[in-house]
Amino acid sequence: MAAGQRRSHHRPVPAPTAVCFLSLHRGNKPVNSPKGHPPDADGRSSVTDLANSLTGDMVMLSPGSEEDDGEGPVSEKLGRIQFSIGYSFQDSTLTVKILKGQDLPAKDFSGTSDPFVKLYLLPDKKHKLETKVKRKNLNPHWNETFLFEGFPYEKVRERTLYLQVLDYDRFSRNDPIGEVSIPLNKVELGQIKTFWKELKPCMDGAGRRGDLLVSLCYNPTANTITVNIIKARNLKAMDIGGTSDPYVKLWLMHKDKRVEKKKTVTMKCCLNPVFNESFPFDVPAHVLRETTIIITVMDKDRLSRNDVIGKIYLSWKSGPAEVKHWKDMMGRPRTNVAQWHALKT
């Protein structure tokens, strides 16, 4: 067999037997969420009526324009993927080649990602194939071929090719980047077809996790960035009773190193909490380009590990919405610049 090919032999059962080539070394691990603790007394102050009066020195921006009153987060571009599909009637073999990705979003603290691709033939979700991980690469070239052998043409046409691009994380759950679905009955399989497809948000059980309204204020004289956690809306219910007990945790990161942690109070049984809490961080000018502020909305659980509802990575090299907010903050020193952000897994 040529290098870079993975084979899958079909048996007379409804699902193609792609299971023999699973990459077991990349199994997911549970997220190590921190235990709940009472919020810190220091480093936090209330911002009076911040959520209800975005006036004075507060500028409300949407990610799509310089100064408009947008009420929702931006539809983030997730990059795209190139792949080819073909079918050999002589060998009863479906061939899928994962070629490359382009303009993938950064998922790691360092401003890059470690992407790989999972392949399924839906509706079968039990068996999957995976590409290799491309380290620190937002424009990866995989050039890997996957063969589904002994797979009758009439069965192939009943399937949907599902590709999911993920960011590999050695120590926690892999982060979904985006997905593509191609019903094979809509593809002319007699010859190899090559596609470029835009990645769409992954909806495999995650769905939307809610939005968070955050304001940033940069003071170049004091060398501080003040993060105002204003309010959240439509948070995902994490508890059995259909609600959550949310609080917000903030980490100041320099490169990949955690520098300082702060958090809000916990709001009991609330999916649309108003926090109105302000957190100043010391950030010298010479480290601004290597600084990331990670904002995590958590669901506090008294009896077990706290659950992550969603995250935001704020820096000059994150996703489009986050980068725009960061640049707006830098362009309006000493002004609270507020923006809605969609929470991500």
Short mmCIF file of C-alpha atoms in Angstrom, two decimals:
data_model
loop_
_atom_site.label_atom_id
_atom_site.label_comp_id
_atom_site.label_asym_id
_atom_site.label_seq_id
_atom_site.Cartn_x
_atom_site.Cartn_y
_atom_site.Cartn_z
CA MET A 1 0.00 0.00 0.00
CA ALA A 2 1.26 3.48 -0.78
CA ALA A 3 2.38 5.70 2.07
CA GLY A 4 -0.27 7.95 3.54
CA GLN A 5 -3.15 5.53 2.81
CA ARG A 6 -5.49 4.00 5.37
CA ARG A 7 -7.67 1.03 4.33
CA SER A 8 -11.09 0.01 5.55
CA HIS A 9 -12.48 -3.42 4.56
CA HIS A 10 -16.24 -3.71 4.16
CA ARG A 11 -18.20 -6.55 5.74
CA PRO A 12 -21.86 -7.44 5.01
CA VAL A 13 -23.14 -5.21 7.81
CA PRO A 14 -24.82 -1.78 7.61
CA ALA A 15 -21.70 0.13 8.73
CA PRO A 16 -18.39 0.20 6.80
CA THR A 17 -15.65 -1.34 8.91
CA ALA A 18 -13.36 1.63 9.22
CA VAL A 19 -12.75 0.74 12.85
CA CYS A 20 -9.52 -1.14 12.23
CA PHE A 21 -7.64 2.06 11.49
CA LEU A 22 -8.66 4.26 14.42
CA SER A 23 -5.85 6.37 15.85
CA LEU A 24 -6.20 5.29 19.45
CA HIS A 25 -3.26 7.34 20.68
CA ARG A 26 -5.37 10.51 20.49
CA GLY A 27 -8.26 9.53 22.72
CA ASN A 28 -10.00 12.42 24.47
CA LYS A 29 -9.40 13.04 28.13
CA PRO A 30 -11.83 14.79 30.48
CA VAL A 31 -11.25 18.45 31.12
CA ASN A 32 -9.63 19.09 34.46
CA SER A 33 -11.94 21.81 35.69
CA PRO A 34 -10.88 23.52 38.89
CA LYS A 35 -12.69 22.98 42.11
CA GLY A 36 -15.07 25.71 43.22
CA HIS A 37 -13.77 28.18 45.78
CA PRO A 38 -15.22 31.37 47.17
CA PRO A 39 -14.31 34.37 45.01
CA ASP A 40 -11.25 36.38 45.92
CA ALA A 41 -11.89 39.43 47.99
CA ASP A 42 -9.02 41.38 46.48
CA GLY A 43 -8.59 42.50 42.90
CA ARG A 44 -12.32 42.96 42.24
CA SER A 45 -14.63 45.96 42.42
CA SER A 46 -18.22 46.60 41.41
CA VAL A 47 -19.02 48.66 38.32
CA THR A 48 -22.26 50.44 39.13
CA ASP A 49 -25.03 49.96 36.56
CA LEU A 50 -22.44 49.06 33.96
CA ALA A 51 -24.75 46.71 32.13
CA ASN A 52 -27.56 49.22 31.84
CA SER A 53 -25.74 52.42 30.98
CA LEU A 54 -23.29 52.04 28.12
CA THR A 55 -22.72 55.79 28.01
CA GLY A 56 -20.12 58.28 29.20
CA ASP A 57 -16.69 56.71 28.78
CA MET A 58 -18.14 53.34 27.65
CA VAL A 59 -18.09 52.60 23.92
CA MET A 60 -20.29 49.75 22.70
CA LEU A 61 -18.90 48.14 19.55
CA SER A 62 -19.96 45.22 17.44
CA PRO A 63 -17.26 43.19 15.71
CA GLY A 64 -18.57 44.08 12.27
CA SER A 65 -18.02 47.84 12.15
CA GLU A 66 -16.08 50.65 13.71
CA GLU A 67 -18.87 52.16 15.78
CA ASP A 68 -22.32 50.60 15.70
CA ASP A 69 -24.64 49.28 18.36
CA GLY A 70 -24.64 45.63 17.34
CA GLU A 71 -26.28 43.39 19.90
CA GLY A 72 -24.74 40.07 18.91
CA PRO A 73 -21.38 38.40 18.42
CA VAL A 74 -19.73 38.09 15.04
CA SER A 75 -20.14 35.01 12.86
CA GLU A 76 -16.56 33.84 13.12
CA LYS A 77 -14.68 32.59 10.08
CA LEU A 78 -13.33 29.13 10.80
CA GLY A 79 -11.19 28.60 7.71
CA ARG A 80 -11.72 25.98 5.04
CA ILE A 81 -10.63 22.49 4.06
CA GLN A 82 -9.67 20.88 0.75
CA PHE A 83 -10.41 17.22 0.12
CA SER A 84 -11.24 14.83 -2.74
CA ILE A 85 -13.75 12.00 -3.14
CA GLY A 86 -13.77 9.18 -5.69
CA TYR A 87 -15.23 5.71 -6.16
CA SER A 88 -13.84 2.68 -8.02
CA PHE A 89 -16.63 0.50 -9.38
CA GLN A 90 -14.11 -2.18 -10.28
CA ASP A 91 -12.81 -2.49 -6.70
CA SER A 92 -15.96 -1.29 -4.87
CA THR A 93 -13.75 1.18 -3.03
CA LEU A 94 -14.56 4.69 -1.84
CA THR A 95 -11.47 6.94 -1.67
CA VAL A 96 -11.36 10.09 0.46
CA LYS A 97 -8.20 12.19 0.44
CA ILE A 98 -7.75 14.97 3.01
CA LEU A 99 -5.52 17.50 1.28
CA LYS A 100 -5.10 20.66 3.34
CA GLY A 101 -6.64 23.35 5.52
CA GLN A 102 -6.45 27.10 5.14
CA ASP A 103 -6.86 30.08 7.51
CA LEU A 104 -7.78 27.94 10.53
CA PRO A 105 -8.40 29.89 13.77
CA ALA A 106 -5.89 29.84 16.61
CA LYS A 107 -7.04 27.75 19.56
CA ASP A 108 -3.90 27.67 21.70
CA PHE A 109 -2.37 30.27 24.01
CA SER A 110 0.56 30.64 21.63
CA GLY A 111 -1.68 31.96 18.83
CA THR A 112 -1.70 28.79 16.74
CA SER A 113 -3.38 25.34 16.59
CA ASP A 114 -2.47 21.67 16.27
CA PRO A 115 -5.14 20.56 13.78
CA PHE A 116 -6.21 17.11 12.69
CA VAL A 117 -9.29 15.77 10.88
CA LYS A 118 -11.79 13.08 11.89
CA LEU A 119 -13.75 11.30 9.15
CA TYR A 120 -17.12 9.58 9.51
CA LEU A 121 -19.59 8.05 7.06
CA LEU A 122 -22.88 9.03 8.66
CA PRO A 123 -25.18 7.81 10.04
CA ASP A 124 -22.46 5.57 11.49
CA LYS A 125 -20.77 7.49 14.31
CA LYS A 126 -19.11 4.53 16.02
CA HIS A 127 -16.33 4.15 13.46
CA LYS A 128 -14.01 6.97 12.54
CA LEU A 129 -10.69 7.61 10.85
CA GLU A 130 -8.22 10.37 11.70
CA THR A 131 -5.41 12.22 10.01
CA LYS A 132 -2.12 12.95 11.70
CA VAL A 133 -1.79 16.07 13.87
CA LYS A 134 -0.01 19.02 12.25
CA ARG A 135 1.76 20.91 15.02
CA LYS A 136 1.47 24.69 15.28
CA ASN A 137 -0.02 25.15 11.82
CA LEU A 138 -3.01 27.23 10.70
CA ASN A 139 -2.54 26.19 7.05
CA PRO A 140 -1.83 22.46 7.38
CA HIS A 141 -1.07 20.05 4.52
CA TRP A 142 -2.17 16.50 5.33
CA ASN A 143 -2.26 14.73 1.93
CA GLU A 144 -3.62 11.56 3.54
CA THR A 145 -5.73 9.01 1.66
CA PHE A 146 -8.44 6.85 3.26
CA LEU A 147 -9.86 3.79 1.46
CA PHE A 148 -13.23 2.21 2.23
CA GLU A 149 -12.84 -1.14 0.43
CA GLY A 150 -15.54 -3.67 -0.49
CA PHE A 151 -18.21 -1.00 -0.04
CA PRO A 152 -21.09 -1.44 -2.56
CA TYR A 153 -22.01 1.64 -4.57
CA GLU A 154 -25.67 1.56 -3.51
CA LYS A 155 -24.56 1.62 0.14
CA VAL A 156 -22.10 4.45 -0.46
CA ARG A 157 -24.88 6.65 -1.87
CA GLU A 158 -26.82 6.25 1.37
CA ARG A 159 -24.01 7.79 3.41
CA THR A 160 -22.90 11.33 4.24
CA LEU A 161 -19.20 12.11 4.47
CA TYR A 162 -18.63 14.10 7.67
CA LEU A 163 -15.31 15.83 8.31
CA GLN A 164 -14.52 17.46 11.63
CA VAL A 165 -11.39 19.56 12.12
CA LEU A 166 -10.12 19.69 15.71
CA ASP A 167 -7.25 21.23 17.63
CA TYR A 168 -5.34 18.50 19.42
CA ASP A 169 -4.75 19.10 23.13
CA ARG A 170 -2.43 16.74 24.94
CA PHE A 171 -3.71 17.49 28.43
CA SER A 172 -7.44 18.11 27.98
CA ARG A 173 -10.35 17.69 25.59
CA ASN A 174 -9.59 18.41 21.93
CA ASP A 175 -11.15 21.69 20.78
CA PRO A 176 -13.52 21.51 17.77
CA ILE A 177 -12.61 23.99 15.02
CA GLY A 178 -15.26 23.31 12.38
CA GLU A 179 -17.06 20.73 10.30
CA VAL A 180 -18.19 19.87 6.76
CA SER A 181 -20.90 17.42 5.62
CA ILE A 182 -21.27 16.06 2.06
CA PRO A 183 -24.21 13.76 1.17
CA LEU A 184 -22.60 11.24 -1.19
CA ASN A 185 -25.78 10.87 -3.28
CA LYS A 186 -25.11 14.44 -4.46
CA VAL A 187 -21.58 13.69 -5.66
CA GLU A 188 -20.66 12.22 -9.05
CA LEU A 189 -18.51 9.41 -7.70
CA GLY A 190 -17.35 7.94 -11.00
CA GLN A 191 -14.36 10.25 -11.09
CA ILE A 192 -12.29 11.96 -8.43
CA LYS A 193 -13.77 15.31 -7.40
CA THR A 194 -11.83 17.90 -5.40
CA PHE A 195 -13.64 20.32 -3.09
CA TRP A 196 -12.85 23.47 -1.11
CA LYS A 197 -15.42 23.84 1.68
CA GLU A 198 -15.81 26.53 4.33
CA LEU A 199 -15.85 25.09 7.84
CA LYS A 200 -19.03 25.57 9.85
CA PRO A 201 -19.36 25.59 13.66
CA CYS A 202 -19.43 22.08 15.12
CA MET A 203 -22.87 21.15 16.38
CA ASP A 204 -22.20 17.56 17.53
CA GLY A 205 -23.94 17.82 20.88
CA ALA A 206 -22.34 21.12 21.86
CA GLY A 207 -24.60 23.74 20.30
CA ARG A 208 -24.55 27.34 21.45
CA ARG A 209 -23.24 28.01 24.93
CA GLY A 210 -24.40 31.60 25.30
CA ASP A 211 -22.83 35.04 24.99
CA LEU A 212 -20.82 37.24 27.35
CA LEU A 213 -20.70 41.05 27.34
CA VAL A 214 -17.18 42.21 28.23
CA SER A 215 -15.56 45.64 28.24
CA LEU A 216 -11.83 46.31 28.05
CA CYS A 217 -9.96 49.44 29.09
CA TYR A 218 -6.26 50.00 28.42
CA ASN A 219 -4.40 52.61 30.42
CA PRO A 220 -0.94 53.14 28.84
CA THR A 221 0.18 55.41 31.68
CA ALA A 222 -0.56 52.89 34.44
CA ASN A 223 0.27 49.89 32.20
CA THR A 224 -3.02 48.21 33.07
CA ILE A 225 -5.83 46.43 31.25
CA THR A 226 -9.12 46.48 33.12
CA VAL A 227 -11.59 43.74 32.21
CA ASN A 228 -15.23 44.41 33.07
CA ILE A 229 -17.40 41.30 33.18
CA ILE A 230 -20.79 42.88 32.57
CA LYS A 231 -23.39 40.20 31.92
CA ALA A 232 -24.17 36.97 30.08
CA ARG A 233 -27.19 35.79 28.15
CA ASN A 234 -28.65 32.46 27.09
CA LEU A 235 -26.08 30.38 28.94
CA LYS A 236 -26.23 26.65 28.41
CA ALA A 237 -27.99 24.83 31.26
CA MET A 238 -25.49 22.47 32.90
CA ASP A 239 -27.55 21.21 35.85
CA ILE A 240 -30.26 18.55 35.95
CA GLY A 241 -32.85 21.19 36.88
CA GLY A 242 -32.33 23.01 33.55
CA THR A 243 -30.29 25.89 34.94
CA SER A 244 -26.71 26.78 35.96
CA ASP A 245 -24.82 28.50 38.79
CA PRO A 246 -22.41 30.58 36.70
CA TYR A 247 -19.30 32.44 37.67
CA VAL A 248 -16.49 33.83 35.52
CA LYS A 249 -12.82 32.97 35.89
CA LEU A 250 -10.08 35.10 34.31
CA TRP A 251 -6.46 34.15 33.65
CA LEU A 252 -3.79 36.60 32.55
CA MET A 253 -1.36 34.69 30.32
CA HIS A 254 2.11 35.72 29.16
CA LYS A 255 3.03 33.44 26.26
CA ASP A 256 2.03 30.02 27.66
CA LYS A 257 2.57 30.96 31.30
CA ARG A 258 -0.24 31.71 33.74
CA VAL A 259 0.48 34.99 35.50
CA GLU A 260 -2.61 35.97 37.50
CA LYS A 261 -6.07 34.55 38.22
CA LYS A 262 -9.27 36.34 39.27
CA LYS A 263 -12.96 35.45 39.37
CA THR A 264 -16.44 36.82 39.93
CA VAL A 265 -19.06 35.84 42.46
CA THR A 266 -21.35 32.91 41.66
CA MET A 267 -24.89 33.68 40.48
CA LYS A 268 -27.29 30.98 41.65
CA CYS A 269 -29.79 29.37 39.25
CA CYS A 270 -29.35 31.92 36.47
CA LEU A 271 -28.87 31.64 32.71
CA ASN A 272 -28.79 35.42 32.13
CA PRO A 273 -26.61 36.67 34.99
CA VAL A 274 -25.52 40.27 35.53
CA PHE A 275 -22.08 40.42 37.16
CA ASN A 276 -20.88 44.03 36.87
CA GLU A 277 -17.38 43.27 38.17
CA SER A 278 -14.11 44.90 37.22
CA PHE A 279 -10.64 43.31 37.24
CA PRO A 280 -7.44 45.31 36.64
CA PHE A 281 -4.34 43.49 35.36
CA ASP A 282 -0.81 44.88 35.22
CA VAL A 283 0.39 44.51 31.62
CA PRO A 284 3.63 46.34 30.69
CA ALA A 285 3.65 47.70 27.15
CA HIS A 286 6.52 45.47 26.02
CA VAL A 287 4.54 42.25 26.72
CA LEU A 288 1.21 43.34 25.19
CA ARG A 289 1.75 41.36 21.99
CA GLU A 290 2.44 38.19 24.00
CA THR A 291 -0.49 38.64 26.40
CA THR A 292 -3.73 36.67 26.35
CA ILE A 293 -6.66 37.06 28.72
CA ILE A 294 -8.65 33.83 29.02
CA ILE A 295 -12.21 34.32 30.23
CA THR A 296 -14.03 31.13 31.23
CA VAL A 297 -17.68 30.96 32.27
CA MET A 298 -18.06 28.11 34.77
CA ASP A 299 -21.00 26.33 36.36
CA LYS A 300 -20.32 25.84 40.05
CA ASP A 301 -21.17 22.43 41.47
CA ARG A 302 -21.00 21.95 45.21
CA LEU A 303 -20.78 18.14 45.10
CA SER A 304 -18.58 17.52 42.05
CA ARG A 305 -16.16 19.15 39.65
CA ASN A 306 -17.24 22.51 38.23
CA ASP A 307 -18.30 22.44 34.57
CA VAL A 308 -16.96 24.69 31.82
CA ILE A 309 -19.81 26.45 30.00
CA GLY A 310 -17.61 28.30 27.52
CA LYS A 311 -14.46 30.35 26.96
CA ILE A 312 -13.15 33.50 25.31
CA TYR A 313 -9.50 34.12 24.39
CA LEU A 314 -8.75 37.84 24.17
CA SER A 315 -5.51 38.89 22.49
CA TRP A 316 -4.17 40.44 19.29
CA LYS A 317 -3.89 36.97 17.69
CA SER A 318 -7.12 35.15 18.66
CA GLY A 319 -10.24 34.78 16.50
CA PRO A 320 -11.65 37.70 14.41
CA ALA A 321 -14.09 38.95 17.07
CA GLU A 322 -11.51 38.81 19.84
CA VAL A 323 -8.80 40.48 17.76
CA LYS A 324 -11.16 43.31 16.80
CA HIS A 325 -12.05 43.91 20.45
CA TRP A 326 -8.37 43.94 21.40
CA LYS A 327 -7.52 46.43 18.64
CA ASP A 328 -10.49 48.63 19.57
CA MET A 329 -9.23 48.67 23.15
CA MET A 330 -5.75 49.69 22.04
CA GLY A 331 -7.15 52.36 19.72
CA ARG A 332 -9.28 53.96 22.47
CA PRO A 333 -7.02 54.21 25.55
CA ARG A 334 -8.65 55.02 28.89
CA THR A 335 -12.08 54.15 27.46
CA ASN A 336 -14.22 51.14 28.36
CA VAL A 337 -14.86 49.35 25.05
CA ALA A 338 -17.68 46.79 25.34
CA GLN A 339 -18.47 43.91 23.00
CA TRP A 340 -20.56 40.74 23.00
CA HIS A 341 -18.66 37.47 22.51
CA ALA A 342 -20.02 34.01 21.72
CA LEU A 343 -18.73 31.46 24.23
CA LYS A 344 -16.75 28.60 22.73
CA THR A 345 -15.87 25.10 23.86
#
